[in-house]
Amino acid sequence: MKNPTGAEKMKQKLSSNIFLFLCISSLVACGGGSDGVEVECPDGNAGENWVWTGEVCSLRRDGFNWSVSSLAPALDGSDDLYTVGSFTHFKNQPIKHIARINNDGSLDTGFYPKTSFFSPQVVALANDGSGDVYIGGYLSYNGPTSPIRGIARLNLDGSVDAGFNTGAGIGRKVRTIVPATDGSGDVYVGGPSHSHTGATFENGPIRLNSDGSLDTDFTSSFRGGEKSIALAADGSGDIYVSRSSAPHIARLNNDGSIDTDFDTGPSGFDRSVRNIAVATDGSGDIYVAGSFTEYNGINTAGLARLNSDGSFDSGFVVDTSIFRHQGQGFILPAVDGSGDVYVDVANSRSEGVIRLNDDGSVDTGFNIGEGFSANASLSDAAFTTDGSGDLYVAGDFSDYDSTPVVMLMRLTSDGVLVR
């Protein structure tokens, strides 16, 4: 056999490199494992390693290797944290899309979902004392007894709770999950109006019984809850929901009908509502954020506080020269009794998160320095449960105040990074 010339060897090597590059950059599954071609990932930089995910070479980092989309602190007093997102590894340990993180920042290996769910986007804790967790998103999994679409309930060890069975009665994509607080074990669910299995959210959010069946006593008459659902704090069982059309927000009674005592005025918001959060000061007021610019003709800059009757709270005024809410991340009312609120923002300094006083002015005591890099994207935030007042912030980012930190971090109430 004729030995290849130097030029031919170079051509072969170049072809091999091009193949590897295309596999990585195009996110094409080129193999890996016993069923495909072994791919040698590129050498990483100092302190970094590459890992083959089955689809692409990805960096293993000090934290998650890909973005975190939703957080839910555990309710068992452990101060642990549930996370969902695009990640496949945490601190060099394989964990796909759903993880429980111990309060010291390590991976809780006792929680390990063996089911390969596709693209979970939201996580919420069951409040029935079971320690179970709900996940939702573009879920599609053919379970051992029945298919799982849109939402699943997981046990303490991460296994699927077979006692929660939605059958084919829910659309495939779920964007919001809010467990009821009336002791029923029921859960409110919302998402886009289209569906995968025949059932839709065309008539608004749905309520599922504790076993996953549809609560037929709760019936809404309009599309809503697609982007946000929040429980009223007055014990009525009512919920606030975003709407797909003006006034873009509504309060629903516990049977799904519209609560007309919550009066949104002649026009309400002029554009979509993305986040709703109930104030923690006992007023019954709510914070609303989105892509809107006004509420009944009043300039709101994408963030407003409404009184419990639906009227505009003129005592909460946001300075648009400093802040403009983009409506993509979160609203997190402080739990220290101050009436302050943490919000996801985007302005000329690309700060990412800011704390506002109860009148809408910036709380300068919360100082995040240089903030996040310009390409950072925040998705969710939650308070720790240890009473410290610290908060977790998640998303897709690589640094904070010039300090390397990826996808998930913990901040003090002063804005200081907790390492």
PDB file of C-alpha atoms in Angstrom, residues 173-354:
ATOM      1  CA  LYS A 173     -45.720  22.923  27.232  1.00  0.00           C
ATOM      2  CA  VAL A 174     -46.161  24.217  30.784  1.00  0.00           C
ATOM      3  CA  ARG A 175     -44.742  27.627  31.686  1.00  0.00           C
ATOM      4  CA  THR A 176     -46.172  28.295  35.156  1.00  0.00           C
ATOM      5  CA  ILE A 177     -46.777  25.994  38.144  1.00  0.00           C
ATOM      6  CA  VAL A 178     -48.258  27.319  41.392  1.00  0.00           C
ATOM      7  CA  PRO A 179     -49.337  24.884  44.140  1.00  0.00           C
ATOM      8  CA  ALA A 180     -52.525  25.917  45.936  1.00  0.00           C
ATOM      9  CA  THR A 181     -52.247  26.859  49.615  1.00  0.00           C
ATOM     10  CA  ASP A 182     -55.712  25.736  50.717  1.00  0.00           C
ATOM     11  CA  GLY A 183     -54.581  22.307  51.913  1.00  0.00           C
ATOM     12  CA  SER A 184     -56.060  20.506  48.917  1.00  0.00           C
ATOM     13  CA  GLY A 185     -52.745  19.540  47.340  1.00  0.00           C
ATOM     14  CA  ASP A 186     -54.027  20.941  44.050  1.00  0.00           C
ATOM     15  CA  VAL A 187     -51.841  22.892  41.652  1.00  0.00           C
ATOM     16  CA  TYR A 188     -52.473  25.702  39.149  1.00  0.00           C
ATOM     17  CA  VAL A 189     -50.870  25.303  35.731  1.00  0.00           C
ATOM     18  CA  GLY A 190     -50.550  27.683  32.801  1.00  0.00           C
ATOM     19  CA  GLY A 191     -48.943  27.777  29.383  1.00  0.00           C
ATOM     20  CA  PRO A 192     -49.381  28.718  25.718  1.00  0.00           C
ATOM     21  CA  SER A 193     -52.743  28.030  24.150  1.00  0.00           C
ATOM     22  CA  HIS A 194     -51.558  25.394  21.709  1.00  0.00           C
ATOM     23  CA  SER A 195     -51.227  21.801  22.851  1.00  0.00           C
ATOM     24  CA  HIS A 196     -49.652  18.502  21.949  1.00  0.00           C
ATOM     25  CA  THR A 197     -52.253  16.043  23.161  1.00  0.00           C
ATOM     26  CA  GLY A 198     -55.552  17.747  22.396  1.00  0.00           C
ATOM     27  CA  ALA A 199     -56.189  19.589  25.660  1.00  0.00           C
ATOM     28  CA  THR A 200     -55.340  23.294  25.589  1.00  0.00           C
ATOM     29  CA  PHE A 201     -54.953  26.404  27.737  1.00  0.00           C
ATOM     30  CA  GLU A 202     -57.226  28.256  25.301  1.00  0.00           C
ATOM     31  CA  ASN A 203     -59.596  29.132  28.133  1.00  0.00           C
ATOM     32  CA  GLY A 204     -56.969  30.171  30.619  1.00  0.00           C
ATOM     33  CA  PRO A 205     -55.100  28.360  33.378  1.00  0.00           C
ATOM     34  CA  ILE A 206     -56.210  25.009  34.712  1.00  0.00           C
ATOM     35  CA  ARG A 207     -56.264  23.534  38.192  1.00  0.00           C
ATOM     36  CA  LEU A 208     -55.157  19.957  38.714  1.00  0.00           C
ATOM     37  CA  ASN A 209     -56.250  17.823  41.645  1.00  0.00           C
ATOM     38  CA  SER A 210     -53.619  16.282  43.892  1.00  0.00           C
ATOM     39  CA  ASP A 211     -53.709  13.091  41.794  1.00  0.00           C
ATOM     40  CA  GLY A 212     -53.086  14.982  38.538  1.00  0.00           C
ATOM     41  CA  SER A 213     -56.655  14.854  37.252  1.00  0.00           C
ATOM     42  CA  LEU A 214     -58.356  18.000  35.984  1.00  0.00           C
ATOM     43  CA  ASP A 215     -60.371  19.989  38.543  1.00  0.00           C
ATOM     44  CA  THR A 216     -63.549  20.579  36.554  1.00  0.00           C
ATOM     45  CA  ASP A 217     -64.921  22.957  39.211  1.00  0.00           C
ATOM     46  CA  PHE A 218     -62.318  25.518  38.153  1.00  0.00           C
ATOM     47  CA  THR A 219     -63.184  26.950  34.734  1.00  0.00           C
ATOM     48  CA  SER A 220     -61.779  30.124  33.223  1.00  0.00           C
ATOM     49  CA  SER A 221     -63.408  31.923  30.319  1.00  0.00           C
ATOM     50  CA  PHE A 222     -60.369  33.525  28.662  1.00  0.00           C
ATOM     51  CA  ARG A 223     -56.755  32.861  27.795  1.00  0.00           C
ATOM     52  CA  GLY A 224     -54.599  33.697  30.784  1.00  0.00           C
ATOM     53  CA  GLY A 225     -51.833  32.512  33.090  1.00  0.00           C
ATOM     54  CA  GLU A 226     -49.618  31.918  30.099  1.00  0.00           C
ATOM     55  CA  LYS A 227     -46.697  33.832  31.576  1.00  0.00           C
ATOM     56  CA  SER A 228     -47.540  34.321  35.256  1.00  0.00           C
ATOM     57  CA  ILE A 229     -49.838  33.081  38.031  1.00  0.00           C
ATOM     58  CA  ALA A 230     -49.718  34.389  41.603  1.00  0.00           C
ATOM     59  CA  LEU A 231     -51.780  33.394  44.630  1.00  0.00           C
ATOM     60  CA  ALA A 232     -53.712  36.119  46.417  1.00  0.00           C
ATOM     61  CA  ALA A 233     -52.438  36.594  49.964  1.00  0.00           C
ATOM     62  CA  ASP A 234     -55.827  37.092  51.644  1.00  0.00           C
ATOM     63  CA  GLY A 235     -56.736  33.410  52.003  1.00  0.00           C
ATOM     64  CA  SER A 236     -59.572  33.664  49.485  1.00  0.00           C
ATOM     65  CA  GLY A 237     -58.093  31.100  47.131  1.00  0.00           C
ATOM     66  CA  ASP A 238     -58.141  33.660  44.327  1.00  0.00           C
ATOM     67  CA  ILE A 239     -55.278  33.949  41.851  1.00  0.00           C
ATOM     68  CA  TYR A 240     -53.817  36.728  39.723  1.00  0.00           C
ATOM     69  CA  VAL A 241     -53.050  35.795  36.127  1.00  0.00           C
ATOM     70  CA  SER A 242     -51.486  37.454  33.103  1.00  0.00           C
ATOM     71  CA  ARG A 243     -53.819  37.786  30.109  1.00  0.00           C
ATOM     72  CA  SER A 244     -53.079  37.569  26.405  1.00  0.00           C
ATOM     73  CA  SER A 245     -55.220  40.635  25.670  1.00  0.00           C
ATOM     74  CA  ALA A 246     -56.108  43.924  27.357  1.00  0.00           C
ATOM     75  CA  PRO A 247     -56.155  44.623  30.255  1.00  0.00           C
ATOM     76  CA  HIS A 248     -53.414  41.925  30.332  1.00  0.00           C
ATOM     77  CA  ILE A 249     -54.093  41.054  33.979  1.00  0.00           C
ATOM     78  CA  ALA A 250     -57.014  39.676  35.968  1.00  0.00           C
ATOM     79  CA  ARG A 251     -57.914  38.306  39.363  1.00  0.00           C
ATOM     80  CA  LEU A 252     -59.840  35.042  39.289  1.00  0.00           C
ATOM     81  CA  ASN A 253     -62.106  33.668  41.975  1.00  0.00           C
ATOM     82  CA  ASN A 254     -61.483  30.141  43.241  1.00  0.00           C
ATOM     83  CA  ASP A 255     -63.912  28.791  40.635  1.00  0.00           C
ATOM     84  CA  GLY A 256     -62.058  30.475  37.738  1.00  0.00           C
ATOM     85  CA  SER A 257     -64.527  33.332  37.202  1.00  0.00           C
ATOM     86  CA  ILE A 258     -63.255  36.925  37.005  1.00  0.00           C
ATOM     87  CA  ASP A 259     -63.256  38.860  40.270  1.00  0.00           C
ATOM     88  CA  THR A 260     -64.922  42.115  39.226  1.00  0.00           C
ATOM     89  CA  ASP A 261     -63.919  43.814  42.493  1.00  0.00           C
ATOM     90  CA  PHE A 262     -60.402  43.947  41.059  1.00  0.00           C
ATOM     91  CA  ASP A 263     -61.005  46.826  38.668  1.00  0.00           C
ATOM     92  CA  THR A 264     -58.332  47.357  36.009  1.00  0.00           C
ATOM     93  CA  GLY A 265     -59.986  50.496  34.645  1.00  0.00           C
ATOM     94  CA  PRO A 266     -60.900  51.384  31.059  1.00  0.00           C
ATOM     95  CA  SER A 267     -57.788  49.947  29.364  1.00  0.00           C
ATOM     96  CA  GLY A 268     -55.447  48.383  31.944  1.00  0.00           C
ATOM     97  CA  PHE A 269     -51.926  47.720  30.661  1.00  0.00           C
ATOM     98  CA  ASP A 270     -51.157  48.567  27.048  1.00  0.00           C
ATOM     99  CA  ARG A 271     -48.861  45.563  26.490  1.00  0.00           C
ATOM    100  CA  SER A 272     -48.140  42.134  27.891  1.00  0.00           C
ATOM    101  CA  VAL A 273     -47.615  41.228  31.546  1.00  0.00           C
ATOM    102  CA  ARG A 274     -44.823  38.755  32.222  1.00  0.00           C
ATOM    103  CA  ASN A 275     -44.472  38.693  36.008  1.00  0.00           C
ATOM    104  CA  ILE A 276     -46.840  39.155  38.947  1.00  0.00           C
ATOM    105  CA  ALA A 277     -45.772  39.079  42.602  1.00  0.00           C
ATOM    106  CA  VAL A 278     -47.813  39.744  45.724  1.00  0.00           C
ATOM    107  CA  ALA A 279     -46.410  42.343  48.137  1.00  0.00           C
ATOM    108  CA  THR A 280     -45.212  40.962  51.472  1.00  0.00           C
ATOM    109  CA  ASP A 281     -46.259  43.939  53.609  1.00  0.00           C
ATOM    110  CA  GLY A 282     -49.798  42.707  54.264  1.00  0.00           C
ATOM    111  CA  SER A 283     -51.395  45.329  51.996  1.00  0.00           C
ATOM    112  CA  GLY A 284     -52.680  42.853  49.422  1.00  0.00           C
ATOM    113  CA  ASP A 285     -51.046  44.939  46.696  1.00  0.00           C
ATOM    114  CA  ILE A 286     -49.257  43.340  43.763  1.00  0.00           C
ATOM    115  CA  TYR A 287     -46.175  44.142  41.680  1.00  0.00           C
ATOM    116  CA  VAL A 288     -46.538  43.727  37.933  1.00  0.00           C
ATOM    117  CA  ALA A 289     -43.781  43.738  35.315  1.00  0.00           C
ATOM    118  CA  GLY A 290     -43.689  43.287  31.563  1.00  0.00           C
ATOM    119  CA  SER A 291     -43.226  44.961  28.226  1.00  0.00           C
ATOM    120  CA  PHE A 292     -45.974  47.529  28.871  1.00  0.00           C
ATOM    121  CA  THR A 293     -45.334  51.262  29.008  1.00  0.00           C
ATOM    122  CA  GLU A 294     -48.500  52.466  30.704  1.00  0.00           C
ATOM    123  CA  TYR A 295     -51.474  51.514  32.860  1.00  0.00           C
ATOM    124  CA  ASN A 296     -54.682  53.366  32.029  1.00  0.00           C
ATOM    125  CA  GLY A 297     -52.608  56.144  30.486  1.00  0.00           C
ATOM    126  CA  ILE A 298     -50.121  56.385  33.379  1.00  0.00           C
ATOM    127  CA  ASN A 299     -46.446  55.871  32.480  1.00  0.00           C
ATOM    128  CA  THR A 300     -45.130  52.795  34.279  1.00  0.00           C
ATOM    129  CA  ALA A 301     -41.784  51.986  32.536  1.00  0.00           C
ATOM    130  CA  GLY A 302     -42.579  48.277  32.587  1.00  0.00           C
ATOM    131  CA  LEU A 303     -42.990  48.008  36.352  1.00  0.00           C
ATOM    132  CA  ALA A 304     -45.993  48.994  38.457  1.00  0.00           C
ATOM    133  CA  ARG A 305     -47.555  48.420  41.847  1.00  0.00           C
ATOM    134  CA  LEU A 306     -51.327  48.000  41.921  1.00  0.00           C
ATOM    135  CA  ASN A 307     -53.501  48.360  44.977  1.00  0.00           C
ATOM    136  CA  SER A 308     -55.610  45.425  46.098  1.00  0.00           C
ATOM    137  CA  ASP A 309     -58.625  46.851  44.238  1.00  0.00           C
ATOM    138  CA  GLY A 310     -56.713  47.113  40.941  1.00  0.00           C
ATOM    139  CA  SER A 311     -56.066  50.847  41.054  1.00  0.00           C
ATOM    140  CA  PHE A 312     -52.611  52.242  40.295  1.00  0.00           C
ATOM    141  CA  ASP A 313     -50.409  52.848  43.345  1.00  0.00           C
ATOM    142  CA  SER A 314     -49.112  56.358  42.652  1.00  0.00           C
ATOM    143  CA  GLY A 315     -46.824  56.147  45.683  1.00  0.00           C
ATOM    144  CA  PHE A 316     -44.565  53.685  43.844  1.00  0.00           C
ATOM    145  CA  VAL A 317     -42.709  55.619  41.146  1.00  0.00           C
ATOM    146  CA  VAL A 318     -39.802  54.190  39.158  1.00  0.00           C
ATOM    147  CA  ASP A 319     -37.142  56.564  37.791  1.00  0.00           C
ATOM    148  CA  THR A 320     -36.976  55.678  34.097  1.00  0.00           C
ATOM    149  CA  SER A 321     -33.591  57.386  33.695  1.00  0.00           C
ATOM    150  CA  ILE A 322     -32.076  54.788  36.034  1.00  0.00           C
ATOM    151  CA  PHE A 323     -34.216  51.764  35.489  1.00  0.00           C
ATOM    152  CA  ARG A 324     -36.238  50.091  32.806  1.00  0.00           C
ATOM    153  CA  HIS A 325     -37.671  46.667  33.452  1.00  0.00           C
ATOM    154  CA  GLN A 326     -37.416  44.226  30.569  1.00  0.00           C
ATOM    155  CA  GLY A 327     -39.936  41.734  31.908  1.00  0.00           C
ATOM    156  CA  GLN A 328     -37.843  38.641  31.295  1.00  0.00           C
ATOM    157  CA  GLY A 329     -36.641  37.684  34.762  1.00  0.00           C
ATOM    158  CA  PHE A 330     -38.243  38.131  38.159  1.00  0.00           C
ATOM    159  CA  ILE A 331     -39.925  40.281  40.794  1.00  0.00           C
ATOM    160  CA  LEU A 332     -38.971  39.304  44.341  1.00  0.00           C
ATOM    161  CA  PRO A 333     -40.587  41.289  47.186  1.00  0.00           C
ATOM    162  CA  ALA A 334     -38.283  41.500  50.214  1.00  0.00           C
ATOM    163  CA  VAL A 335     -39.256  39.474  53.259  1.00  0.00           C
ATOM    164  CA  ASP A 336     -37.644  41.776  55.848  1.00  0.00           C
ATOM    165  CA  GLY A 337     -40.751  43.924  56.313  1.00  0.00           C
ATOM    166  CA  SER A 338     -39.227  46.901  54.493  1.00  0.00           C
ATOM    167  CA  GLY A 339     -41.618  46.815  51.549  1.00  0.00           C
ATOM    168  CA  ASP A 340     -38.631  46.786  49.201  1.00  0.00           C
ATOM    169  CA  VAL A 341     -38.536  44.650  46.080  1.00  0.00           C
ATOM    170  CA  TYR A 342     -35.754  43.004  44.038  1.00  0.00           C
ATOM    171  CA  VAL A 343     -36.217  43.146  40.281  1.00  0.00           C
ATOM    172  CA  ASP A 344     -34.411  42.022  37.164  1.00  0.00           C
ATOM    173  CA  VAL A 345     -33.401  45.038  35.095  1.00  0.00           C
ATOM    174  CA  ALA A 346     -31.460  46.047  32.033  1.00  0.00           C
ATOM    175  CA  ASN A 347     -30.040  49.524  31.713  1.00  0.00           C
ATOM    176  CA  SER A 348     -26.942  51.260  30.361  1.00  0.00           C
ATOM    177  CA  ARG A 349     -24.788  49.621  33.028  1.00  0.00           C
ATOM    178  CA  SER A 350     -26.226  46.130  32.457  1.00  0.00           C
ATOM    179  CA  GLU A 351     -26.568  45.596  36.197  1.00  0.00           C
ATOM    180  CA  GLY A 352     -29.066  42.756  36.026  1.00  0.00           C
ATOM    181  CA  VAL A 353     -30.613  43.001  39.492  1.00  0.00           C
ATOM    182  CA  ILE A 354     -31.482  45.938  41.692  1.00  0.00           C
TER     183      ILE A 354
END
